[in-house]
Short mmCIF file of C-alpha atoms in Angstrom, two decimals:
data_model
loop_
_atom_site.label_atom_id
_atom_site.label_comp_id
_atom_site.label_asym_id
_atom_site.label_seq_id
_atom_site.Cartn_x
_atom_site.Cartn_y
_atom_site.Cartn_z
CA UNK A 160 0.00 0.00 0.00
CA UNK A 161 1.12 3.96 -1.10
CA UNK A 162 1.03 6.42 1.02
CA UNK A 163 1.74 10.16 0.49
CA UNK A 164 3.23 12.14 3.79
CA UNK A 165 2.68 16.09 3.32
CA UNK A 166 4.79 17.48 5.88
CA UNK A 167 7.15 20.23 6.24
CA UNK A 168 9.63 19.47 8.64
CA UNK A 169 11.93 17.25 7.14
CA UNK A 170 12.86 15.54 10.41
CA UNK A 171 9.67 14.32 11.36
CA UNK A 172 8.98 13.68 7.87
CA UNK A 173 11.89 11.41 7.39
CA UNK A 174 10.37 9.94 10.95
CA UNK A 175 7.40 9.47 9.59
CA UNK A 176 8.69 7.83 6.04
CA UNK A 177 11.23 5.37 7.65
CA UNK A 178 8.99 4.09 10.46
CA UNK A 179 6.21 3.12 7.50
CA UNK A 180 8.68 1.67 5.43
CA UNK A 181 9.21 -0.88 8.23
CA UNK A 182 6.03 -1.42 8.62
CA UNK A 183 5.56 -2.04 4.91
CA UNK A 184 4.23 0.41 3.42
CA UNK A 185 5.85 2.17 0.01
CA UNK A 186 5.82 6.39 1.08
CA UNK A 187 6.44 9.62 -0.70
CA UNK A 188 7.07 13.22 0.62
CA UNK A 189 5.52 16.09 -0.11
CA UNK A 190 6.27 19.62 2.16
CA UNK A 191 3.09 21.72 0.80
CA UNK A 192 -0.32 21.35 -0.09
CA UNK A 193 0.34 22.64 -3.82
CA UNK A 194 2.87 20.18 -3.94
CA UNK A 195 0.76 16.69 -2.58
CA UNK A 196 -1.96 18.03 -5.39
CA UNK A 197 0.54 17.92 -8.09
CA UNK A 198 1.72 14.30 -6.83
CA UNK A 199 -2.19 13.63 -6.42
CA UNK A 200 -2.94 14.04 -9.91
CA UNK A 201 -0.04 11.92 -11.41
CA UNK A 202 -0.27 8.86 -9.04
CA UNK A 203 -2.18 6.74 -6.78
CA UNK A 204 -1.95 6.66 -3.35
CA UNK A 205 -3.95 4.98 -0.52
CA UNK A 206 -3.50 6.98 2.17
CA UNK A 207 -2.52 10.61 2.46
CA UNK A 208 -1.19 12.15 5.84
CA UNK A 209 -1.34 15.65 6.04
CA UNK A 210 -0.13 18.21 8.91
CA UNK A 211 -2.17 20.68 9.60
CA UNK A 212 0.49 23.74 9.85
CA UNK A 213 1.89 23.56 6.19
CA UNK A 214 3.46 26.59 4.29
CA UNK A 215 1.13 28.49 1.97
CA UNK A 216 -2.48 26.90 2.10
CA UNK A 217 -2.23 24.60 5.15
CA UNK A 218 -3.60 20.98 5.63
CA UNK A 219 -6.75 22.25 6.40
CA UNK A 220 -7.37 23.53 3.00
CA UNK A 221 -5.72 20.95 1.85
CA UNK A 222 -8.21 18.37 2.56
CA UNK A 223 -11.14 20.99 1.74
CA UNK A 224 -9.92 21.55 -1.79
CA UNK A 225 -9.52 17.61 -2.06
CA UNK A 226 -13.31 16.67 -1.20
CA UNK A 227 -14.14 19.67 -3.07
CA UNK A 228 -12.69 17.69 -6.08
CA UNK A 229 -14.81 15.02 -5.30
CA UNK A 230 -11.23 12.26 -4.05
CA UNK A 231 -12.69 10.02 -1.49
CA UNK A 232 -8.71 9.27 -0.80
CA UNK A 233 -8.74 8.65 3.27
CA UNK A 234 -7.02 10.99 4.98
CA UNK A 235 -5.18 10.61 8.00
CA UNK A 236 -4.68 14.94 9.47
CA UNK A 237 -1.25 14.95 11.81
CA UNK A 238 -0.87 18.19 14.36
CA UNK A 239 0.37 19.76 17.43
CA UNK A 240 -3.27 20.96 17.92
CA UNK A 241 -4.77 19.18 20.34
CA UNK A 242 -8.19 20.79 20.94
CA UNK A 243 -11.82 20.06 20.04
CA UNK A 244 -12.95 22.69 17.93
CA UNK A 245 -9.08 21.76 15.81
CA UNK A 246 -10.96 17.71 15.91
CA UNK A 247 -13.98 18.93 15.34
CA UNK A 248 -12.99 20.88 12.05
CA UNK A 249 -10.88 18.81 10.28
CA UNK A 250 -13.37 15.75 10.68
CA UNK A 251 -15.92 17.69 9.47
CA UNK A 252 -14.17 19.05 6.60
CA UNK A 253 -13.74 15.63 5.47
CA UNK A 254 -10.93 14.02 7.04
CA UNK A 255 -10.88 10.43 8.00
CA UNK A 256 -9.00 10.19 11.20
CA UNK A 257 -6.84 13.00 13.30
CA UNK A 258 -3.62 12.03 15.58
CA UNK A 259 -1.95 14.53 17.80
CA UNK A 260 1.86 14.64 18.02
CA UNK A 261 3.66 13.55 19.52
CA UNK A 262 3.04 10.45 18.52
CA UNK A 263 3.85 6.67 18.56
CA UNK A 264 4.48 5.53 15.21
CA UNK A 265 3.13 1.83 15.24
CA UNK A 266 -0.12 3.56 16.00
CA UNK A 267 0.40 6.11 13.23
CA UNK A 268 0.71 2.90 11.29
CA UNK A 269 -2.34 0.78 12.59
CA UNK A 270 -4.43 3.62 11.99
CA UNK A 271 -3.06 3.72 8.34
CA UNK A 272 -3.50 0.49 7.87
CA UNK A 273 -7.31 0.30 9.87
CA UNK A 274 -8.47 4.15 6.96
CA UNK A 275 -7.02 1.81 4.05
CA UNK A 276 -9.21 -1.01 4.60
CA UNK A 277 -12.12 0.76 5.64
CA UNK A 278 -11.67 2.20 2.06
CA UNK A 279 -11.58 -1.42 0.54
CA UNK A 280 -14.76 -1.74 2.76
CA UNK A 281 -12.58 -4.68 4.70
CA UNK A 282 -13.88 -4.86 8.30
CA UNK A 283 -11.07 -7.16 9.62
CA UNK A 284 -7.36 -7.26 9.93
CA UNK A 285 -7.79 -10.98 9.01
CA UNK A 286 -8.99 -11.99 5.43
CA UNK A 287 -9.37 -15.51 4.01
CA UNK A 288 -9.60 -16.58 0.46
CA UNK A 289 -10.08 -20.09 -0.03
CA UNK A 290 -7.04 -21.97 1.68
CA UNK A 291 -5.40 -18.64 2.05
CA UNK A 292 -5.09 -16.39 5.60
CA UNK A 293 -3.66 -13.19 5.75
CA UNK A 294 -3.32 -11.32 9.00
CA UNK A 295 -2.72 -7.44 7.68
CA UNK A 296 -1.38 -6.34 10.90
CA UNK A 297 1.42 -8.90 11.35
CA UNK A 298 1.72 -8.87 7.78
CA UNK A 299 1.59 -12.92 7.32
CA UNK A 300 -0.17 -15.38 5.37
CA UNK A 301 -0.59 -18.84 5.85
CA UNK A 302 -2.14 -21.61 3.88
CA UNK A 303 -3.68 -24.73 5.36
CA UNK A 304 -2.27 -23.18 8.48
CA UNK A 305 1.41 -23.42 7.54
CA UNK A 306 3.12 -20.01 6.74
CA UNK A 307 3.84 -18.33 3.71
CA UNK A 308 7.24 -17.15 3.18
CA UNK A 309 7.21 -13.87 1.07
CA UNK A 310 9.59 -10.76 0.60
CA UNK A 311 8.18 -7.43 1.53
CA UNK A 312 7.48 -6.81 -2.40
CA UNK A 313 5.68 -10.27 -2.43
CA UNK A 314 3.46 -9.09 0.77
CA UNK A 315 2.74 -5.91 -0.83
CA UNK A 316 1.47 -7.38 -4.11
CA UNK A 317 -0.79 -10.13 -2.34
CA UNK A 318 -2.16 -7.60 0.20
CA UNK A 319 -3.18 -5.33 -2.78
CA UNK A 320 -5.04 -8.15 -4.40
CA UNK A 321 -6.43 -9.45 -1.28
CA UNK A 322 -8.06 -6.34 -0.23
CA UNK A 323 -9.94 -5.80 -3.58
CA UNK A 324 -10.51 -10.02 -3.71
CA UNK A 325 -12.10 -11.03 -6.88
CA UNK A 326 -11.66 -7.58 -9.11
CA UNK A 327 -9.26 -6.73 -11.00
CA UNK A 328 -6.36 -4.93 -9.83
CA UNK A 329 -4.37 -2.75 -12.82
CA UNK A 330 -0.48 -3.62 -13.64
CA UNK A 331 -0.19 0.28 -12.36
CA UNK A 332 -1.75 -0.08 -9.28
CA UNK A 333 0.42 -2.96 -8.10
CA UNK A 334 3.27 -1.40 -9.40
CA UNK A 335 2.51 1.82 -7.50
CA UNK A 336 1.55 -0.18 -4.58
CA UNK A 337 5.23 -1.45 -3.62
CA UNK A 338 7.33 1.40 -5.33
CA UNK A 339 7.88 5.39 -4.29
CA UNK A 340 9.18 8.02 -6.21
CA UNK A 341 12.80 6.64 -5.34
CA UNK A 342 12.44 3.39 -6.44
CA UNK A 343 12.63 1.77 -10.59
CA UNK A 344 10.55 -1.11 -11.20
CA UNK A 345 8.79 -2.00 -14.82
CA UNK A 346 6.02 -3.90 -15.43
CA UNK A 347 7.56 -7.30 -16.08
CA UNK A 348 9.11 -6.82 -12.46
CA UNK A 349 4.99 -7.06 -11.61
CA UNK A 350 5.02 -10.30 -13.55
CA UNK A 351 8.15 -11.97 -11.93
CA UNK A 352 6.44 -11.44 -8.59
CA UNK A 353 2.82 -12.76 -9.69
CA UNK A 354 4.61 -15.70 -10.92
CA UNK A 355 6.76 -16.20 -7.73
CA UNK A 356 3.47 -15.70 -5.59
CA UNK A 357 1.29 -17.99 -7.87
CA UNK A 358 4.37 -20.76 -7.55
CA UNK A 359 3.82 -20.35 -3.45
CA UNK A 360 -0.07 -20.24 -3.24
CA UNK A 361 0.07 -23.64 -5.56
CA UNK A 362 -3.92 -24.75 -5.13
CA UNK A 363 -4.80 -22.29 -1.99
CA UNK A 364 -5.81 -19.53 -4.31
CA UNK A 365 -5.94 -18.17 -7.77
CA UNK A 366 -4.00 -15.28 -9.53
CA UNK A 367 -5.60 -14.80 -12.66
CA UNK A 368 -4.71 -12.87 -15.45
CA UNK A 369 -6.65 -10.14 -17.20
CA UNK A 370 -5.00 -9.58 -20.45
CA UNK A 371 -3.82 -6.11 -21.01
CA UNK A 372 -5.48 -4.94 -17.86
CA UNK A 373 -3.82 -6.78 -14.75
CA UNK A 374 -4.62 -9.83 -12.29
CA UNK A 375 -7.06 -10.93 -10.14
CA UNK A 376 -7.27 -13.16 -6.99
CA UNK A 377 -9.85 -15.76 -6.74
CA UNK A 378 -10.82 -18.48 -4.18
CA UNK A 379 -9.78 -21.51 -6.42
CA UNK A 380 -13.54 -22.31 -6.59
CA UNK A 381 -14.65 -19.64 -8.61
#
């Protein structure tokens, strides 16, 4: 899963990015609002988090001018504020969720992980497709009870498919799923991983292929 970070202060930004990245998650950084709408209209993300007290228009605005635009992307609003009426506005101006810093970041990450499933309208941590088990927050997977070993890049890719389970997922959107800005990875890099994940799942579950569009995972039923 992508997530964008719009925050100024390049410490806790770099904070922020590092403590995702172990925690799975591919992140880019944005330090202004104008900024995370450029990167906004050239890529997908699942999760933006957004502090509140940005240069120019601030985080605030940010998230107005987003629903405005009619992007249901969650939203996750960071700050120093701490009061109601700073809760109260920025939930009612559309953001999803609103942490206070300082913060721990494993929670920072649990609550990213909890906005990006509600998005995929996936009520659980733990989803099962046919033989398969995944357990989102200890990032695992087991089939027939006996666990899956994957790389991080593996994970990523099955997690994607998981949480939209019998649609198809685009080429794009897994490759924007497990790579930032900082990282190269084509297309057939997509298919080397499919192919590595299909060769693990063996009869627990079903990667299909939609020609020209992407893959899809299927209990082995359907």
């Amino acid at each position: 899963m992508r997530i964008l970070v719009v925050e100024d202060d390049a410490l806790v930004a770099d904070a922020i990015c590092r403590g995702l990245g172990r925690s799975g998650f591919a992140v880019d950084h944005v330090g202004s609002a104008e900024h995370a709408e450029a990167a906004l209209e050239l890529e997908h993300f699942d999760l933006a988090i957004i502090d509140i007290g940005l240069p120019g228009a601030d985080g605030l605005a940010l998230v107005r001018r987003l629903r405005a635009a009619g992007r249901a992307l969650p939203v996750l609003i960071l700050t120093a504020r701490d009061g109601l009426a700073d809760r109260v506005d920025a939930l009612d101006l559309g953001a999803d969720d609103y942490l206070v810093k300082p913060f721990e970041l494993p929670e920072l990450a649990a609550r990213s992980r909890a906005l990006i499933r509600r998005m995929r309208s996936v009520a659980s941590a733990r989803l099962a497709i046919g033989e398969l088990a995944l357990d989102l927050a200890a990032r695992s997977a087991h089939v027939g009870g006996d666990p899956l070993e994957l790389t991080r890049r593996e994970w990523s890719i099955l997690e994607c498919l998981a949480l939209q389970a019998g649609r198809v997922v685009a080429k794009d959107r897994l490759l924007q799923a497990i790579a930032g800005w900082d990282e190269e990875i084509s297309h057939n890099a997509i298919e080397v991983y499919v192919s590595r994940l299909r060769a693990k799942l063996g009869a627990a579950a079903a990667i299909h292929t939609v020609r020209g569009i992407g893959y899809r995972l299927d209990d082995v039923a359907h």
